[in-house]
Amino acid sequence: MTELAATDPLPKPKRDLAPILLPIALALAMIPLIGSPSTWLTLTAASLAMGMMIFIMASGLTLVFGLMDVLNFGHGAFIAVGAYVATLVLAPFAASIQADSLWINLAVLAPAALLSMAVSGALGLVVERVLILPVYGQHLKQILMTTGGLIVAEQTLYALWGPQIIPMPLPTSLRGSFILGDVAIAKYRVLATLIGLAVFIAIQLVLNRTKLGLLIRAGVENREMVEALGYRIRRLFLGVFMTGSALAGLGGVMWALYREQVHASMSDELTVLIFVVVIIGGLGSIGGCFIGAILVAMVANYGGFLVPKLALVSNILLMVAILMWRPRGLYAVTSR
Amino acid sequence: MMILSGDPPRSRVLTVLLVVIILALALTPFLFPGAKALNVAAKICVFAALVASYDLLLGYTGSVSFAHTMFYGIGSYAIAIALYGMGPNWAAVATGIVVGLPLAALLALAIGLFSLRVAAIFFAMITLAVASAFQVLASQLSWLTGGEDGRSFQLPELLRPGTVLISKSLFGFEINGRILTFYLVFAISALMILALLRVVNSPFGRVLQAIRENRFRAEALGFRTVFHLTYANCLAALVAAGAGILNALWLRYAGPDTSLSFSIMLDILLMVVIGGMGTIYGAIIGATIFILAQNYLQALMGVASKAASEAGLPLLPGLLHPDRWLLWLGLLFIASVYFFPTGVVGRLRSGGGDKGAPH
């Protein structure tokens, strides 16, 4: 071993690049299979956008597990609540949504998204206090409690809004696509990709560059130690849970706009999707969750184009393949 | 005591309750005439066996699986497809059983080997994902499964309602093929529950409990925990598929809503929690309470909803609508996890008081 001088920076752990290269390799491998480069580019752009939206929804789940060791099976409920709240705001402003100006459109969309985040974040506060607080440290009961919470939330949405599908049209200026040569890229997908990237970078910066992030990461490693140093880890937990819920709400709005409809059962289908992503990424890992989301979206898009029948179970096949390779997910963060 | 595998109910109230339930179920065709009562009784029998098999996983090994309805569905669909394709004869029934049970066990083996090895915490999530994929598959392969409509079929001659075995003039009651089917369901369910009771009270069952309490320690004692967990998983899947077969035979139909839907999975979870995890008897109690409530409270909710809407109350009619039954179920679910973690059986066994839960 070489001696380190006091001024030398601490040796950093080697970066594990294989998972990052995986989606890139997958995308490149698809070029000859798909044949037409323009189709490939369209599919790749679609995968990126879809992956970013899934990432936003799943990041909260993996964050909550990583820090608090809480398995939240009710995460899907926050997604659905976020989407429904956005319809409440957008309905009276239908005219502004139809307006052919990006700024007017965004002036309605942005407050709607923010309100959704606020409501689902506040719901997160209630859920943490009522459902999670009594069952910290008990996985079995956490699963049972949050599953119960998911049922109640979904049924309340049915009772309030009825069982019908609510349309949620895209604003006029976000419809259609940019044409680059012979490639068409939908405008909304560009916006979704940008928002997703922004969320990813923001989470990474907060976790790695701020004192708050330092405390959160320390809390993941050793909760008692952080408490002994005088920090209220319970407050920190609550904050992380609310952030996760708010992100789910944002993801719900984006997904609803992507599908242009809202339905109470969307929480069910998305729950499975985000679980697959979180498992692939490695429970508790933000980076793994990001790569997992993109992989899932890629498999869905490429698979849907090449072998439509297979696309239905492609998620599961992907998950099986990844877990064969790395049994704890792409990046194993926690030792739990 | 032999028949109960040396594990008596250990509570006087519980014993009385069980005897009443079993007698009522056994005598339903004579005590409560009418199709609805018989349907409810058959459903209680099927679900008691299904819930008991789930308890083997949840209560005895402590692993949460969301794929239990998948095995239930495999049993249902196997018998339905066989009877639909081969016609109403006993060879088809045999084919359904011979294909369905091993298929369920094999799938359970695959899931067990794959996900129990990975990490205990992944198990719940992975089973949920696999079950949802299976559900999609069942609704997409419509040439085989009938898609969303499911498969209706005819029963063999002997089990049809039209077949009169003992006429009314002879006995005071008419014994027909329908009642024979009911007793078939009752007897096989009872046998499966007794078999599960045998399993959990065997040395194997003790190892499962040891794994539940402290997996690391069980491993250190030399037990191959993955082998035990996978074995338990396969046994539970076999019984679940058996319950699925009975359910399909009783309904003369198998479809996504009756055998695969996520709401059935939640029903099972709730029945285990209400009855008491880690007690096979809890399955009988839980299934009885739940199915009686489901069948008779929903009507009550309809009346209450109507009354609330006539009184002009806001929101209440919507919340009390019979379709919102699941909402109250969810609240009940949370409340029972919170307030009665040991369920009815745990409560009765500890003497009704709060004398500390067994786990």
XYZ file of C-alpha atoms in Angstrom:
695
model
C 0.000 0.000 0.000
C 1.249 3.446 -0.824
C 1.311 6.039 1.903
C -1.093 8.922 1.561
C 0.035 12.423 2.394
C -2.370 14.442 4.526
C -3.074 16.776 1.645
C -3.900 14.047 -0.848
C -7.588 13.573 -1.609
C -9.111 10.416 -0.199
C -8.989 7.549 -2.664
C -12.392 7.225 -4.316
C -14.094 3.910 -4.889
C -13.840 2.791 -8.466
C -16.843 3.786 -10.556
C -18.968 0.858 -11.619
C -19.655 1.669 -15.245
C -21.184 -1.566 -16.532
C -24.808 -0.635 -15.711
C -24.417 2.775 -17.376
C -23.095 1.148 -20.544
C -25.983 -1.337 -20.604
C -28.724 0.940 -22.006
C -26.263 2.456 -24.481
C -25.240 -0.987 -25.678
C -28.876 -2.025 -25.881
C -29.740 1.027 -27.971
C -26.809 0.466 -30.331
C -27.595 -3.232 -30.687
C -31.089 -2.327 -31.827
C -29.945 -0.308 -34.856
C -29.402 -3.288 -37.176
C -32.494 -5.075 -35.838
C -34.810 -2.163 -36.480
C -33.182 -1.309 -39.771
C -34.387 2.189 -40.478
C -32.284 4.770 -38.582
C -35.132 7.287 -38.409
C -37.461 4.744 -36.795
C -34.689 3.859 -34.389
C -34.172 7.489 -33.435
C -37.891 8.003 -32.890
C -38.096 4.896 -30.714
C -35.017 5.903 -28.739
C -36.408 9.370 -28.103
C -39.699 7.824 -27.028
C -37.828 5.479 -24.658
C -35.917 8.349 -23.126
C -39.059 10.368 -22.473
C -40.978 7.413 -21.090
C -37.979 6.406 -18.998
C -37.702 9.880 -17.473
C -41.361 9.866 -16.488
C -41.050 6.428 -14.938
C -37.908 7.602 -13.152
C -39.719 10.562 -11.612
C -42.441 8.260 -10.330
C -40.065 5.569 -9.073
C -37.387 7.814 -7.549
C -39.516 8.594 -4.505
C -40.106 4.916 -3.852
C -36.444 4.004 -3.981
C -35.448 7.081 -1.939
C -37.930 6.165 0.772
C -36.704 2.602 0.884
C -33.046 3.552 0.854
C -33.274 6.031 3.678
C -36.153 4.880 5.801
C -36.163 1.148 5.074
C -39.883 1.503 4.357
C -41.486 -0.571 1.632
C -44.335 1.591 0.387
C -46.792 -0.484 -1.617
C -49.104 2.515 -1.732
C -46.732 4.656 -3.791
C -49.010 4.268 -6.819
C -51.779 6.100 -4.954
C -49.723 9.325 -4.901
C -49.321 9.053 -8.662
C -53.063 8.765 -9.227
C -53.870 11.538 -6.742
C -51.400 13.843 -8.488
C -53.034 13.205 -11.837
C -56.552 13.795 -10.500
C -55.582 17.042 -8.791
C -54.155 18.305 -12.090
C -57.485 17.640 -13.835
C -59.172 19.822 -11.204
C -56.939 22.753 -12.128
C -56.922 22.182 -15.859
C -60.690 21.765 -16.289
C -61.651 25.436 -15.679
C -58.744 26.640 -17.834
C -59.605 24.581 -20.906
C -59.443 27.725 -23.039
C -55.889 28.484 -21.983
C -54.927 24.897 -22.775
C -56.377 25.302 -26.256
C -54.543 28.605 -26.785
C -51.806 28.442 -29.384
C -49.109 29.970 -27.224
C -46.473 27.988 -25.354
C -46.303 30.539 -22.568
C -50.045 30.619 -21.899
C -50.088 26.809 -21.929
C -47.195 26.572 -19.519
C -48.695 29.269 -17.293
C -51.590 26.852 -16.631
C -49.625 23.606 -16.661
C -46.922 24.667 -14.227
C -49.286 25.712 -11.390
C -51.310 22.536 -11.987
C -48.187 20.410 -11.618
C -47.055 22.360 -8.562
C -50.442 21.991 -6.902
C -50.404 18.257 -7.628
C -47.006 17.994 -5.997
C -48.214 19.990 -2.996
C -51.336 17.847 -2.539
C -49.574 14.506 -2.940
C -46.765 15.740 -0.686
C -49.317 16.712 1.962
C -50.979 13.325 1.538
C -47.535 11.826 2.082
C -47.369 13.653 5.417
C -50.675 12.132 6.509
C -49.737 8.654 5.293
C -46.383 8.735 7.062
C -47.956 9.881 10.326
C -50.939 7.524 10.256
C -49.804 4.389 8.427
C -46.015 4.185 8.512
C -45.164 5.619 11.925
C -46.569 2.642 13.887
C -44.778 0.060 11.748
C -41.204 1.342 11.354
C -38.810 -1.578 11.161
C -41.468 -4.182 10.408
C -41.495 -4.993 6.696
C -44.436 -7.369 6.794
C -46.699 -4.855 8.492
C -45.436 -2.051 6.261
C -46.505 -4.006 3.211
C -49.905 -4.793 4.715
C -50.539 -1.243 5.952
C -49.527 0.487 2.742
C -51.452 -2.004 0.627
C -54.498 -1.123 2.726
C -53.735 2.548 2.151
C -53.571 1.973 -1.597
C -57.024 0.349 -1.609
C -58.547 3.162 0.434
C -56.991 5.864 -1.752
C -58.065 4.196 -4.984
C -61.624 3.630 -3.789
C -61.893 7.208 -2.520
C -60.882 8.404 -5.987
C -63.625 6.209 -7.453
C -66.148 7.587 -4.955
C -65.186 11.205 -5.691
C -64.706 11.098 -9.467
C -66.620 7.998 -10.535
C -65.300 5.057 -12.494
C -65.127 6.761 -15.908
C -61.904 7.722 -17.672
C -61.254 11.472 -17.530
C -59.628 12.921 -20.659
C -56.614 15.165 -20.102
C -55.675 16.714 -23.449
C -52.172 17.960 -24.155
C -51.859 21.729 -24.557
C -51.943 22.832 -28.193
C -48.356 24.010 -28.327
C -47.061 20.698 -26.976
C -48.870 18.668 -29.615
C -47.197 17.514 -32.774
C -43.507 17.009 -33.264
C -40.251 18.580 -34.354
C -39.081 17.349 -37.729
C -35.316 16.865 -37.978
C -34.532 15.538 -41.433
C -36.811 12.527 -41.684
C -37.070 12.006 -37.929
C -40.146 13.172 -36.057
C -39.748 13.744 -32.313
C -42.863 14.576 -30.331
C -42.630 17.910 -28.548
C -44.047 16.633 -25.304
C -41.372 13.947 -25.177
C -38.663 16.588 -25.324
C -40.279 18.451 -22.443
C -40.654 15.231 -20.420
C -37.001 14.340 -21.025
C -35.888 17.784 -19.899
C -37.965 17.672 -16.713
C -36.779 14.151 -15.941
C -33.130 15.115 -16.410
C -33.643 18.175 -14.213
C -35.168 16.063 -11.435
C -32.361 13.508 -11.696
C -29.645 16.141 -11.544
C -31.378 17.953 -8.701
C -31.644 14.781 -6.617
C -28.006 13.893 -7.305
C -26.835 17.391 -6.387
C -28.854 17.491 -3.174
C -27.671 14.042 -2.137
C -24.018 14.532 -3.007
C -23.308 18.219 -2.615
C -25.380 19.545 0.282
C -25.320 19.073 4.032
C -28.898 17.790 3.841
C -27.758 15.114 1.416
C -24.854 14.290 3.672
C -27.241 13.763 6.583
C -29.577 11.652 4.472
C -26.745 9.451 3.269
C -25.390 9.214 6.803
C -28.870 8.251 7.989
C -28.936 5.418 5.481
C -25.629 4.138 6.809
C -26.246 4.487 10.511
C -29.371 5.992 11.887
C -28.432 5.957 15.566
C -25.132 7.721 14.926
C -26.831 10.605 13.149
C -29.321 10.848 15.977
C -26.537 10.802 18.536
C -24.927 13.738 16.748
C -28.049 15.722 17.569
C -29.942 15.678 14.289
C -33.614 14.840 14.254
C -33.612 11.958 11.856
C -37.384 11.568 12.218
C -37.892 15.019 10.688
C -35.515 14.080 7.914
C -37.466 10.895 7.261
C -40.721 12.788 7.063
C -39.177 15.271 4.644
C -37.882 12.505 2.400
C -41.231 10.726 2.435
C -43.057 13.927 1.472
C -40.533 14.624 -1.276
C -41.013 11.120 -2.619
C -44.781 11.532 -2.593
C -44.565 14.926 -4.292
C -42.335 13.467 -7.018
C -44.902 10.709 -7.516
C -47.561 13.401 -7.924
C -45.459 15.205 -10.545
C -44.868 11.918 -12.345
C -48.610 11.265 -12.263
C -49.387 14.578 -13.977
C -46.740 13.946 -16.627
C -47.909 10.398 -17.257
C -51.547 11.517 -17.487
C -50.598 14.138 -20.096
C -48.568 11.514 -21.951
C -51.519 9.123 -22.067
C -53.971 12.079 -22.259
C -56.282 10.424 -19.759
C -56.717 9.856 -16.040
C -58.181 6.771 -14.418
C -58.152 5.560 -10.810
C -56.749 2.180 -11.842
C -53.628 3.838 -13.277
C -52.075 3.407 -9.846
C -52.327 -0.378 -10.223
C -50.574 -0.679 -13.572
C -47.924 1.882 -12.634
C -47.217 0.253 -9.274
C -46.019 -2.874 -11.034
C -43.961 -0.837 -13.484
C -42.181 1.204 -10.821
C -41.551 -1.879 -8.703
C -39.842 -3.525 -11.645
C -37.730 -0.403 -12.139
C -36.776 -0.153 -8.480
C -35.870 -3.846 -8.293
C -33.767 -3.638 -11.461
C -31.950 -0.583 -10.184
C -31.252 -2.038 -6.755
C -33.457 -0.968 -3.864
C -32.450 2.460 -2.618
C -30.214 3.481 -5.497
C -31.128 6.649 -7.396
C -28.632 6.013 -10.188
C -29.818 2.438 -10.574
C -33.417 3.610 -10.615
C -32.576 6.053 -13.426
C -30.907 3.381 -15.544
C -33.625 0.867 -14.697
C -36.353 3.262 -15.822
C -34.633 3.873 -19.148
C -34.043 0.143 -19.653
C -37.690 -0.675 -18.956
C -38.836 2.024 -21.347
C -36.398 0.837 -24.020
C -37.533 -2.756 -23.752
C -41.161 -1.597 -23.919
C -40.595 0.595 -26.989
C -38.163 -1.562 -28.965
C -39.993 -4.732 -27.919
C -43.348 -3.229 -28.829
C -41.994 -2.403 -32.288
C -40.143 -5.655 -32.990
C -42.239 -8.306 -31.190
C -45.557 -6.743 -30.115
C -46.766 -9.946 -28.419
C -43.681 -10.143 -26.252
C -43.936 -6.533 -25.117
C -46.628 -7.458 -22.603
C -44.243 -9.480 -20.478
C -41.022 -7.749 -21.514
C -40.713 -6.042 -18.111
C -40.639 -9.333 -16.308
C -38.158 -10.877 -18.724
C -35.891 -7.869 -18.321
C -36.131 -8.099 -14.548
C -35.298 -11.811 -14.598
C -32.305 -11.217 -16.862
C -30.938 -8.385 -14.720
C -31.366 -10.296 -11.485
C -29.561 -13.283 -12.980
C -26.646 -10.976 -13.668
C -26.775 -8.980 -10.438
C -29.032 -10.584 -7.853
C -29.375 -7.383 -5.830
C -30.078 -5.096 -8.755
C -27.740 -2.974 -10.861
C -26.395 -0.986 -7.925
C -26.775 -2.647 -4.549
C -26.889 0.229 -2.106
C -28.198 -1.123 1.144
C -27.017 -4.199 2.922
C -30.589 -5.025 3.920
C -56.450 -35.155 18.326
C -54.799 -37.271 15.663
C -56.928 -35.739 12.962
C -55.990 -32.249 14.187
C -52.289 -33.186 14.152
C -52.022 -32.628 17.886
C -52.819 -28.935 17.487
C -56.260 -28.420 19.049
C -57.863 -24.942 18.962
C -56.676 -24.331 22.568
C -59.536 -22.000 23.424
C -63.063 -22.912 24.401
C -64.677 -20.061 22.474
C -62.613 -20.883 19.405
C -63.577 -24.562 19.600
C -67.268 -23.710 19.808
C -66.918 -21.230 16.958
C -65.177 -23.774 14.736
C -67.679 -26.520 15.506
C -70.592 -24.187 14.722
C -69.019 -23.064 11.446
C -68.174 -26.580 10.309
C -71.580 -27.984 11.271
C -73.357 -25.088 9.588
C -71.304 -25.614 6.434
C -71.866 -29.361 6.452
C -75.627 -29.024 6.904
C -76.182 -25.968 4.702
C -78.272 -27.826 2.090
C -80.705 -28.853 4.830
C -80.558 -25.884 7.220
C -80.593 -22.987 4.753
C -82.439 -23.951 1.600
C -81.876 -21.775 -1.424
C -79.187 -21.244 -4.028
C -77.600 -18.203 -2.395
C -76.877 -19.885 0.944
C -75.342 -22.868 -0.820
C -73.191 -20.551 -2.957
C -71.963 -18.685 0.110
C -71.178 -21.950 1.907
C -69.239 -23.336 -1.064
C -67.297 -20.093 -1.351
C -66.426 -20.228 2.343
C -65.101 -23.791 1.909
C -62.977 -22.896 -1.116
C -61.604 -19.749 0.455
C -60.898 -21.404 3.795
C -58.574 -23.831 1.969
C -57.076 -21.062 -0.185
C -56.476 -18.778 2.798
C -55.003 -21.649 4.817
C -52.521 -22.298 2.026
C -51.624 -18.611 1.967
C -51.168 -18.700 5.713
C -48.523 -21.371 5.219
C -46.530 -18.666 3.420
C -47.482 -15.468 5.216
C -48.049 -16.746 8.724
C -45.514 -19.543 8.931
C -42.615 -18.364 6.771
C -43.295 -14.624 6.978
C -42.889 -14.031 3.257
C -45.475 -11.856 1.511
C -46.431 -13.239 -1.875
C -48.750 -11.457 -4.278
C -48.784 -14.374 -6.705
C -51.161 -16.599 -4.813
C -54.124 -15.855 -7.069
C -51.929 -16.895 -9.981
C -51.825 -20.469 -8.663
C -55.504 -20.310 -7.828
C -56.097 -19.150 -11.395
C -53.938 -21.925 -12.864
C -56.124 -24.516 -11.112
C -59.337 -22.812 -12.226
C -58.261 -22.377 -15.821
C -56.778 -25.877 -16.094
C -60.056 -27.561 -15.195
C -62.127 -25.059 -17.192
C -60.063 -25.398 -20.352
C -60.011 -29.181 -20.066
C -63.779 -29.460 -19.577
C -64.420 -26.881 -22.291
C -62.135 -28.543 -24.788
C -62.772 -32.234 -24.071
C -66.433 -32.052 -23.173
C -68.157 -32.793 -19.876
C -66.621 -36.115 -18.892
C -64.462 -37.432 -16.082
C -61.418 -37.834 -18.310
C -61.435 -34.058 -18.759
C -61.646 -33.522 -15.003
C -58.671 -35.837 -14.560
C -56.733 -34.063 -17.309
C -57.383 -30.703 -15.675
C -56.073 -31.973 -12.357
C -53.089 -33.794 -13.858
C -52.051 -30.730 -15.856
C -53.018 -27.968 -13.434
C -51.441 -29.130 -10.206
C -47.932 -29.903 -11.540
C -47.983 -26.678 -13.560
C -48.703 -24.649 -10.433
C -46.023 -26.503 -8.473
C -43.443 -26.034 -11.230
C -44.127 -22.319 -11.496
C -43.902 -21.998 -7.712
C -40.598 -23.851 -7.825
C -39.270 -21.474 -10.470
C -40.388 -18.370 -8.588
C -39.103 -19.795 -5.320
C -35.692 -20.778 -6.602
C -35.368 -17.492 -8.361
C -36.652 -14.932 -5.907
C -36.202 -16.541 -2.502
C -32.533 -16.859 -3.299
C -32.140 -13.230 -4.280
C -33.269 -11.327 -1.207
C -36.246 -11.794 1.057
C -37.411 -8.260 0.528
C -37.619 -8.624 -3.248
C -40.017 -11.517 -2.940
C -43.191 -9.454 -2.490
C -42.324 -7.131 -5.354
C -41.263 -9.892 -7.719
C -44.369 -11.979 -7.071
C -46.513 -8.917 -7.711
C -44.783 -8.327 -11.036
C -44.993 -11.973 -12.093
C -48.655 -12.197 -11.120
C -49.524 -9.107 -13.126
C -47.673 -10.478 -16.148
C -49.609 -13.730 -15.795
C -52.868 -11.800 -15.639
C -51.996 -9.983 -18.859
C -51.073 -13.291 -20.456
C -54.370 -14.892 -19.435
C -56.393 -12.044 -20.889
C -54.351 -11.944 -24.105
C -54.296 -15.654 -24.975
C -58.007 -15.562 -25.693
C -57.964 -18.630 -27.957
C -57.004 -20.646 -24.883
C -58.485 -18.810 -21.921
C -61.428 -16.998 -23.471
C -59.799 -13.635 -22.707
C -61.801 -11.270 -20.527
C -64.939 -13.406 -20.908
C -63.335 -16.478 -19.387
C -64.487 -20.025 -20.041
C -67.864 -21.481 -19.110
C -68.261 -25.224 -19.281
C -70.549 -28.130 -18.500
C -69.964 -30.524 -15.626
C -70.025 -34.309 -15.971
C -73.529 -35.804 -15.847
C -73.321 -36.861 -12.188
C -72.581 -33.357 -10.873
C -75.292 -31.484 -12.763
C -78.213 -29.924 -10.867
C -80.651 -31.895 -13.000
C -79.328 -35.224 -11.760
C -81.559 -36.338 -8.898
C -79.858 -38.885 -6.674
C -82.443 -39.137 -3.900
C -85.846 -37.664 -4.629
C -87.724 -35.425 -2.239
C -90.501 -37.928 -1.577
C -88.045 -40.396 -0.125
C -86.070 -38.243 2.289
C -87.848 -34.937 2.731
C -84.955 -33.226 0.927
C -83.911 -33.591 -2.655
C -80.293 -34.685 -3.097
C -79.203 -33.682 -6.582
C -75.937 -33.301 -8.446
C -75.540 -29.752 -7.195
C -75.574 -30.870 -3.593
C -73.188 -33.676 -4.444
C -70.823 -31.090 -5.954
C -71.137 -29.048 -2.782
C -70.124 -32.002 -0.646
C -67.232 -32.694 -2.996
C -66.059 -29.120 -2.482
C -66.603 -29.352 1.272
C -64.783 -32.663 1.676
C -61.759 -31.802 -0.450
C -61.407 -28.386 1.197
C -61.551 -30.030 4.615
C -58.945 -32.587 3.566
C -56.610 -29.889 2.269
C -56.960 -27.869 5.472
C -56.246 -30.947 7.609
C -53.222 -31.718 5.435
C -51.934 -28.167 5.935
C -52.476 -28.507 9.663
C -50.371 -31.673 9.489
C -47.640 -29.837 7.581
C -47.357 -26.874 9.933
C -47.225 -29.113 12.996
C -44.513 -31.329 11.575
C -40.785 -30.756 12.116
C -40.833 -29.116 8.699
C -43.391 -26.592 9.969
C -41.205 -25.824 12.973
C -38.281 -25.070 10.667
C -40.497 -22.683 8.728
C -41.342 -20.879 11.955
C -37.664 -20.763 12.851
C -36.928 -19.181 9.473
C -39.675 -16.649 10.068
C -38.284 -15.680 13.445
C -34.624 -15.518 12.464
C -33.542 -16.661 9.063
C -29.866 -16.138 9.694
C -29.946 -18.261 12.817
C -31.898 -21.031 11.130
C -29.273 -21.072 8.422
C -26.524 -21.192 11.016
C -28.197 -24.207 12.631
C -27.686 -26.038 9.363
C -31.109 -25.775 7.745
C -31.056 -25.015 4.053
C -33.580 -22.207 4.285
C -33.994 -21.728 0.553
C -34.942 -25.389 0.205
C -37.513 -25.107 2.997
C -38.986 -21.867 1.720
C -39.218 -23.168 -1.833
C -40.829 -26.356 -0.599
C -43.396 -24.365 1.391
C -44.002 -22.204 -1.661
C -44.717 -25.264 -3.810
C -47.028 -26.813 -1.207
C -48.968 -23.574 -0.884
C -49.223 -23.331 -4.675
C -50.527 -26.902 -4.916
C -53.280 -26.287 -2.376
C -54.125 -22.961 -4.001
C -54.456 -24.660 -7.380
C -56.620 -27.312 -5.734
C -58.875 -24.594 -4.341
C -58.977 -23.064 -7.825
C -60.134 -26.372 -9.281
C -62.914 -26.599 -6.689
C -63.967 -23.024 -7.311
C -64.169 -23.555 -11.076
C -66.122 -26.789 -10.574
C -68.593 -25.012 -8.343
C -69.041 -21.943 -10.581
C -68.846 -23.978 -13.839
C -66.765 -21.035 -15.039
C -63.230 -19.655 -14.850
C -62.376 -16.075 -15.730
C -60.049 -13.249 -14.745
C -62.501 -11.720 -12.273
C -63.273 -14.913 -10.375
C -59.803 -16.373 -10.217
C -57.007 -13.947 -11.071
C -57.942 -10.409 -10.132
C -55.876 -8.411 -7.679
C -58.950 -7.845 -5.527
C -59.087 -11.575 -4.762
C -55.478 -11.324 -3.626
C -56.480 -8.520 -1.271
C -59.447 -10.553 -0.026
C -57.080 -13.403 0.810
C -54.669 -11.072 2.601
C -57.507 -9.619 4.621
C -58.919 -13.015 5.546
C -55.513 -14.147 6.798
C -55.054 -10.975 8.819
C -58.569 -11.049 10.317
C -58.425 -14.746 11.135
C -54.952 -14.596 12.577
C -51.618 -15.170 10.867
C -49.745 -18.308 11.743
C -52.809 -20.313 12.715
C -54.448 -22.551 10.145
C -57.706 -22.250 12.121
C -57.600 -18.528 11.441
C -58.205 -19.269 7.788
C -61.576 -20.876 8.540
C -62.646 -18.045 10.847
C -61.325 -15.310 8.529
C -62.932 -16.763 5.415
C -66.279 -17.226 7.161
C -66.427 -13.724 8.634
C -65.256 -12.087 5.436
C -67.487 -13.914 2.980
C -70.571 -13.564 5.153
C -69.862 -9.837 5.406
C -69.178 -9.548 1.691
C -72.436 -11.239 0.767
C -74.763 -9.736 3.317
C -73.208 -6.357 4.185
C -73.100 -5.180 0.599
C -76.896 -5.327 0.471
C -76.989 -3.328 3.684
C -74.636 -0.747 2.181
C -76.980 -0.360 -0.763
C -79.869 0.408 1.589
C -77.759 2.871 3.581
C -76.524 4.578 0.417
C -80.079 4.998 -0.824
C -81.189 6.397 2.517
C -78.265 8.847 2.536
C -79.001 10.081 -0.961
C -82.691 10.529 -0.129
C -81.710 12.517 2.937
C -79.693 14.727 0.581
C -76.359 14.173 2.330
C -73.282 15.059 0.282
C -70.578 12.481 -0.544
C -72.037 9.840 1.792
C -74.127 8.100 -0.894
C -70.999 7.694 -3.013
C -68.960 6.351 -0.108
C -71.693 3.926 0.923
C -72.419 2.698 -2.606
C -72.184 -1.121 -2.743
C -69.405 -0.827 -5.345
C -67.302 0.975 -2.717
C -67.260 -2.125 -0.551
C -63.528 -2.340 -1.144
C -63.025 1.074 0.476
C -64.410 -0.142 3.781
C -62.490 -3.321 3.370
C -59.273 -1.335 3.064
C -60.060 0.618 6.211
C -60.894 -2.620 8.009
C -57.625 -4.029 6.719
C -55.544 -1.165 8.120
C -57.454 -1.233 11.393
C -56.975 -4.966 11.837
C -53.236 -4.805 11.135
C -53.027 -1.961 13.636
C -55.339 -3.109 16.399
C -55.555 -6.900 15.997
C -52.176 -8.011 14.700
C -52.837 -11.543 15.946
C -56.324 -11.760 14.473
C -59.385 -13.413 15.938
C -57.628 -16.678 16.702
C -54.651 -14.997 18.336
C -57.009 -12.946 20.484
C -59.068 -15.939 21.551
C -56.015 -18.064 22.272
C -54.421 -15.414 24.451
C -57.635 -15.319 26.471
C -59.134 -12.210 24.894
C -56.807 -9.915 26.804
C -53.659 -8.173 25.634
C -51.301 -10.771 27.001
C -48.647 -10.229 24.391
C -48.738 -11.495 20.876
C -46.993 -14.757 20.015
C -45.026 -12.877 17.374
